[in-house]
mmCIF file with all atom_site columns, C-alpha atoms in Angstrom:
data_model
loop_
_atom_site.group_PDB
_atom_site.id
_atom_site.type_symbol
_atom_site.label_atom_id
_atom_site.label_alt_id
_atom_site.label_comp_id
_atom_site.label_asym_id
_atom_site.label_entity_id
_atom_site.label_seq_id
_atom_site.pdbx_PDB_ins_code
_atom_site.Cartn_x
_atom_site.Cartn_y
_atom_site.Cartn_z
_atom_site.occupancy
_atom_site.B_iso_or_equiv
_atom_site.pdbx_formal_charge
_atom_site.auth_seq_id
_atom_site.auth_comp_id
_atom_site.auth_asym_id
_atom_site.auth_atom_id
_atom_site.pdbx_PDB_model_num
ATOM 1   C CA . ALA A 1 1   ? -173.878 -19.906 76.755 1.00 58.00 ? 15  ALA A CA 1
ATOM 2   C CA . SER A 1 2   ? -171.651 -19.661 79.439 1.00 72.00 ? 16  SER A CA 1
ATOM 3   C CA . GLN A 1 3   ? -171.064 -15.295 80.595 1.00 85.00 ? 17  GLN A CA 1
ATOM 4   C CA . THR A 1 4   ? -168.356 -13.970 83.042 1.00 92.00 ? 18  THR A CA 1
ATOM 5   C CA . ASN A 1 5   ? -169.220 -12.863 86.590 1.00 93.00 ? 19  ASN A CA 1
ATOM 6   C CA . TYR A 1 6   ? -166.458 -11.359 89.064 1.00 93.00 ? 20  TYR A CA 1
ATOM 7   C CA . VAL A 1 7   ? -167.104 -13.304 93.306 1.00 93.00 ? 21  VAL A CA 1
ATOM 8   C CA . LYS A 1 8   ? -166.278 -11.400 95.604 1.00 92.00 ? 22  LYS A CA 1
ATOM 9   C CA . ASP A 1 9   ? -167.842 -11.827 99.262 1.00 94.00 ? 23  ASP A CA 1
ATOM 10  C CA . GLY A 1 10  ? -170.480 -13.710 98.011 1.00 92.00 ? 24  GLY A CA 1
ATOM 11  C CA . HIS A 1 11  ? -171.745 -11.928 95.424 1.00 95.00 ? 25  HIS A CA 1
ATOM 12  C CA . LYS A 1 12  ? -171.126 -12.232 91.611 1.00 95.00 ? 26  LYS A CA 1
ATOM 13  C CA . PHE A 1 13  ? -170.917 -9.637  89.426 1.00 96.00 ? 27  PHE A CA 1
ATOM 14  C CA . LEU A 1 14  ? -171.494 -9.861  85.796 1.00 95.00 ? 28  LEU A CA 1
ATOM 15  C CA . ILE A 1 15  ? -169.105 -8.816  83.123 1.00 95.00 ? 29  ILE A CA 1
ATOM 16  C CA . ILE A 1 16  ? -170.531 -8.502  79.914 1.00 94.00 ? 30  ILE A CA 1
ATOM 17  C CA . ASP A 1 17  ? -167.291 -7.932  77.775 1.00 94.00 ? 31  ASP A CA 1
ATOM 18  C CA . GLU A 1 18  ? -164.094 -9.643  78.421 1.00 91.00 ? 32  GLU A CA 1
ATOM 19  C CA . PHE A 1 19  ? -162.433 -6.910  77.874 1.00 94.00 ? 33  PHE A CA 1
ATOM 20  C CA . ILE A 1 20  ? -163.510 -5.198  80.812 1.00 95.00 ? 34  ILE A CA 1
ATOM 21  C CA . ILE A 1 21  ? -161.675 -8.568  82.162 1.00 93.00 ? 35  ILE A CA 1
ATOM 22  C CA . GLN A 1 22  ? -158.588 -6.437  80.665 1.00 93.00 ? 36  GLN A CA 1
ATOM 23  C CA . ALA A 1 23  ? -158.690 -2.847  81.511 1.00 94.00 ? 37  ALA A CA 1
ATOM 24  C CA . LYS A 1 24  ? -160.173 -3.918  85.786 1.00 93.00 ? 38  LYS A CA 1
ATOM 25  C CA . PHE A 1 25  ? -158.214 -6.738  85.912 1.00 92.00 ? 39  PHE A CA 1
ATOM 26  C CA . PRO A 1 26  ? -155.764 -7.443  84.278 1.00 92.00 ? 40  PRO A CA 1
ATOM 27  C CA . ASP A 1 27  ? -153.651 -10.168 86.356 1.00 94.00 ? 41  ASP A CA 1
ATOM 28  C CA . MET A 1 28  ? -157.150 -11.927 86.963 1.00 90.00 ? 42  MET A CA 1
ATOM 29  C CA . LYS A 1 29  ? -157.065 -15.002 85.981 1.00 88.00 ? 43  LYS A CA 1
ATOM 30  C CA . VAL A 1 30  ? -160.716 -16.597 84.525 1.00 88.00 ? 44  VAL A CA 1
ATOM 31  C CA . LYS A 1 31  ? -161.696 -19.583 86.735 1.00 90.00 ? 45  LYS A CA 1
ATOM 32  C CA . GLU A 1 32  ? -164.228 -22.093 85.365 1.00 90.00 ? 46  GLU A CA 1
ATOM 33  C CA . VAL A 1 33  ? -166.863 -23.172 87.726 1.00 88.00 ? 47  VAL A CA 1
ATOM 34  C CA . THR A 1 34  ? -169.893 -24.785 87.445 1.00 84.00 ? 48  THR A CA 1
ATOM 35  C CA . THR A 1 35  ? -174.029 -23.262 86.915 1.00 84.00 ? 49  THR A CA 1
ATOM 36  C CA . LYS A 1 36  ? -173.979 -24.991 90.994 1.00 86.00 ? 50  LYS A CA 1
ATOM 37  C CA . THR A 1 37  ? -171.474 -22.773 92.380 1.00 85.00 ? 51  THR A CA 1
ATOM 38  C CA . LEU A 1 38  ? -173.079 -19.380 91.472 1.00 90.00 ? 52  LEU A CA 1
ATOM 39  C CA . GLU A 1 39  ? -176.573 -19.810 92.446 1.00 90.00 ? 53  GLU A CA 1
ATOM 40  C CA . ASP A 1 40  ? -175.893 -19.912 95.558 1.00 89.00 ? 54  ASP A CA 1
ATOM 41  C CA . LEU A 1 41  ? -174.375 -16.608 95.139 1.00 93.00 ? 55  LEU A CA 1
ATOM 42  C CA . GLU A 1 42  ? -175.871 -12.577 95.239 1.00 94.00 ? 56  GLU A CA 1
ATOM 43  C CA . LEU A 1 43  ? -176.092 -11.370 92.470 1.00 94.00 ? 57  LEU A CA 1
ATOM 44  C CA . GLY A 1 44  ? -174.212 -7.626  92.588 1.00 95.00 ? 58  GLY A CA 1
ATOM 45  C CA . SER A 1 45  ? -174.756 -4.337  90.270 1.00 94.00 ? 59  SER A CA 1
ATOM 46  C CA . PRO A 1 46  ? -172.518 -6.095  85.889 1.00 95.00 ? 60  PRO A CA 1
ATOM 47  C CA . ILE A 1 47  ? -169.359 -4.705  86.463 1.00 96.00 ? 61  ILE A CA 1
ATOM 48  C CA . LYS A 1 48  ? -168.664 -1.664  84.893 1.00 97.00 ? 62  LYS A CA 1
ATOM 49  C CA . LEU A 1 49  ? -164.721 0.632   83.575 1.00 97.00 ? 63  LEU A CA 1
ATOM 50  C CA . SER A 1 50  ? -162.702 1.911   86.414 1.00 96.00 ? 64  SER A CA 1
ATOM 51  C CA . ASP A 1 51  ? -162.894 5.375   86.796 1.00 97.00 ? 65  ASP A CA 1
ATOM 52  C CA . GLY A 1 52  ? -160.714 7.517   84.150 1.00 96.00 ? 66  GLY A CA 1
ATOM 53  C CA . THR A 1 53  ? -160.822 5.323   81.884 1.00 97.00 ? 67  THR A CA 1
ATOM 54  C CA . LEU A 1 54  ? -160.846 6.343   78.372 1.00 98.00 ? 68  LEU A CA 1
ATOM 55  C CA . ILE A 1 55  ? -162.942 5.236   75.501 1.00 98.00 ? 69  ILE A CA 1
ATOM 56  C CA . LYS A 1 56  ? -164.458 5.595   71.435 1.00 98.00 ? 70  LYS A CA 1
ATOM 57  C CA . THR A 1 57  ? -165.527 3.681   68.984 1.00 97.00 ? 71  THR A CA 1
ATOM 58  C CA . GLU A 1 58  ? -163.899 2.524   66.467 1.00 96.00 ? 72  GLU A CA 1
ATOM 59  C CA . LYS A 1 59  ? -166.342 4.440   64.183 1.00 94.00 ? 73  LYS A CA 1
ATOM 60  C CA . ASP A 1 60  ? -167.071 7.676   66.275 1.00 94.00 ? 74  ASP A CA 1
ATOM 61  C CA . LYS A 1 61  ? -163.441 9.841   67.225 1.00 91.00 ? 75  LYS A CA 1
ATOM 62  C CA . ARG A 1 62  ? -165.153 11.000  69.752 1.00 97.00 ? 76  ARG A CA 1
ATOM 63  C CA . VAL A 1 63  ? -163.407 10.787  73.596 1.00 98.00 ? 77  VAL A CA 1
ATOM 64  C CA . TYR A 1 64  ? -164.821 10.267  76.916 1.00 98.00 ? 78  TYR A CA 1
ATOM 65  C CA . VAL A 1 65  ? -163.659 9.549   79.578 1.00 98.00 ? 79  VAL A CA 1
ATOM 66  C CA . VAL A 1 66  ? -166.163 6.307   82.762 1.00 98.00 ? 80  VAL A CA 1
ATOM 67  C CA . SER A 1 67  ? -167.368 8.836   85.849 1.00 97.00 ? 81  SER A CA 1
ATOM 68  C CA . GLY A 1 68  ? -168.529 7.480   88.401 1.00 95.00 ? 82  GLY A CA 1
ATOM 69  C CA . GLY A 1 69  ? -170.642 4.083   86.230 1.00 94.00 ? 83  GLY A CA 1
ATOM 70  C CA . TRP A 1 70  ? -170.743 6.950   83.310 1.00 97.00 ? 84  TRP A CA 1
ATOM 71  C CA . ARG A 1 71  ? -169.067 8.311   80.440 1.00 98.00 ? 85  ARG A CA 1
ATOM 72  C CA . ARG A 1 72  ? -168.659 11.917  79.654 1.00 98.00 ? 86  ARG A CA 1
ATOM 73  C CA . LEU A 1 73  ? -167.761 13.044  76.347 1.00 98.00 ? 87  LEU A CA 1
ATOM 74  C CA . ILE A 1 74  ? -164.527 15.875  76.462 1.00 98.00 ? 88  ILE A CA 1
ATOM 75  C CA . PRO A 1 75  ? -165.630 17.942  73.736 1.00 97.00 ? 89  PRO A CA 1
ATOM 76  C CA . ASP A 1 76  ? -162.158 18.655  72.524 1.00 97.00 ? 90  ASP A CA 1
ATOM 77  C CA . SER A 1 77  ? -158.589 18.707  72.067 1.00 96.00 ? 91  SER A CA 1
ATOM 78  C CA . GLU A 1 78  ? -157.945 20.919  74.471 1.00 96.00 ? 92  GLU A CA 1
ATOM 79  C CA . THR A 1 79  ? -159.837 20.565  77.527 1.00 96.00 ? 93  THR A CA 1
ATOM 80  C CA . PHE A 1 80  ? -158.195 16.756  76.796 1.00 97.00 ? 94  PHE A CA 1
ATOM 81  C CA . GLU A 1 81  ? -154.820 18.059  76.654 1.00 96.00 ? 95  GLU A CA 1
ATOM 82  C CA . GLU A 1 82  ? -156.293 20.263  79.889 1.00 96.00 ? 96  GLU A CA 1
ATOM 83  C CA . LEU A 1 83  ? -157.395 17.716  82.317 1.00 95.00 ? 97  LEU A CA 1
ATOM 84  C CA . GLY A 1 84  ? -153.230 15.594  81.569 1.00 96.00 ? 98  GLY A CA 1
ATOM 85  C CA . TYR A 1 85  ? -154.634 13.259  79.455 1.00 97.00 ? 99  TYR A CA 1
ATOM 86  C CA . LYS A 1 86  ? -152.917 10.955  77.268 1.00 97.00 ? 100 LYS A CA 1
ATOM 87  C CA . TRP A 1 87  ? -153.588 10.273  73.470 1.00 97.00 ? 101 TRP A CA 1
ATOM 88  C CA . THR A 1 88  ? -152.241 6.533   73.657 1.00 97.00 ? 102 THR A CA 1
ATOM 89  C CA . ASN A 1 89  ? -154.148 6.450   77.002 1.00 97.00 ? 103 ASN A CA 1
ATOM 90  C CA . ILE A 1 90  ? -157.775 5.769   75.119 1.00 98.00 ? 104 ILE A CA 1
ATOM 91  C CA . TYR A 1 91  ? -159.185 3.095   74.748 1.00 97.00 ? 105 TYR A CA 1
ATOM 92  C CA . THR A 1 92  ? -160.971 1.407   71.273 1.00 97.00 ? 106 THR A CA 1
ATOM 93  C CA . VAL A 1 93  ? -164.049 -0.412  72.527 1.00 97.00 ? 107 VAL A CA 1
ATOM 94  C CA . SER A 1 94  ? -166.986 -2.046  70.791 1.00 96.00 ? 108 SER A CA 1
ATOM 95  C CA . SER A 1 95  ? -170.866 -0.163  70.879 1.00 95.00 ? 109 SER A CA 1
ATOM 96  C CA . LYS A 1 96  ? -171.683 -2.569  73.836 1.00 95.00 ? 110 LYS A CA 1
ATOM 97  C CA . ILE A 1 97  ? -169.633 -1.724  75.776 1.00 96.00 ? 111 ILE A CA 1
ATOM 98  C CA . MET A 1 98  ? -169.993 2.049   74.756 1.00 97.00 ? 112 MET A CA 1
ATOM 99  C CA . ASN A 1 99  ? -172.834 1.728   75.636 1.00 96.00 ? 113 ASN A CA 1
ATOM 100 C CA . PHE A 1 100 ? -173.107 0.078   78.232 1.00 97.00 ? 114 PHE A CA 1
ATOM 101 C CA . HIS A 1 101 ? -172.182 3.316   80.285 1.00 97.00 ? 115 HIS A CA 1
ATOM 102 C CA . SER A 1 102 ? -174.811 5.458   80.268 1.00 97.00 ? 116 SER A CA 1
ATOM 103 C CA . LEU A 1 103 ? -174.180 8.556   78.500 1.00 97.00 ? 117 LEU A CA 1
ATOM 104 C CA . GLY A 1 104 ? -173.734 11.455  81.380 1.00 97.00 ? 118 GLY A CA 1
ATOM 105 C CA . GLU A 1 105 ? -173.210 15.236  81.950 1.00 97.00 ? 119 GLU A CA 1
ATOM 106 C CA . GLN A 1 106 ? -169.653 16.727  79.166 1.00 96.00 ? 120 GLN A CA 1
ATOM 107 C CA . ILE A 1 107 ? -166.899 16.717  80.612 1.00 95.00 ? 121 ILE A CA 1
ATOM 108 C CA . LEU A 1 108 ? -166.816 21.597  80.743 1.00 88.00 ? 122 LEU A CA 1
ATOM 109 C CA . ARG A 1 109 ? -163.190 23.182  80.940 1.00 77.00 ? 123 ARG A CA 1
#
């Protein structure tokens, strides 16, 4: 199975799901390279969603915001709206992506 990496400045960074490419690098094209090409690159930390990205899963209506690589629960609609977030900006993601971003502290008003 092939895996996707983001390559920059002699380092490779694993991308665990294609959605992260779409959300973080929407204009970037994926280029196929040989395993040999990647072997010589230093491994960096896997790529996570950008800070401020709003996420939820299909089966769970709770909304989280990505902050410092963590997912932080936004406890209610009042807090969500007070922070200036827009309901249309919430991405529905897989459990794999949700769990990849460890649970951080809940957002407080």
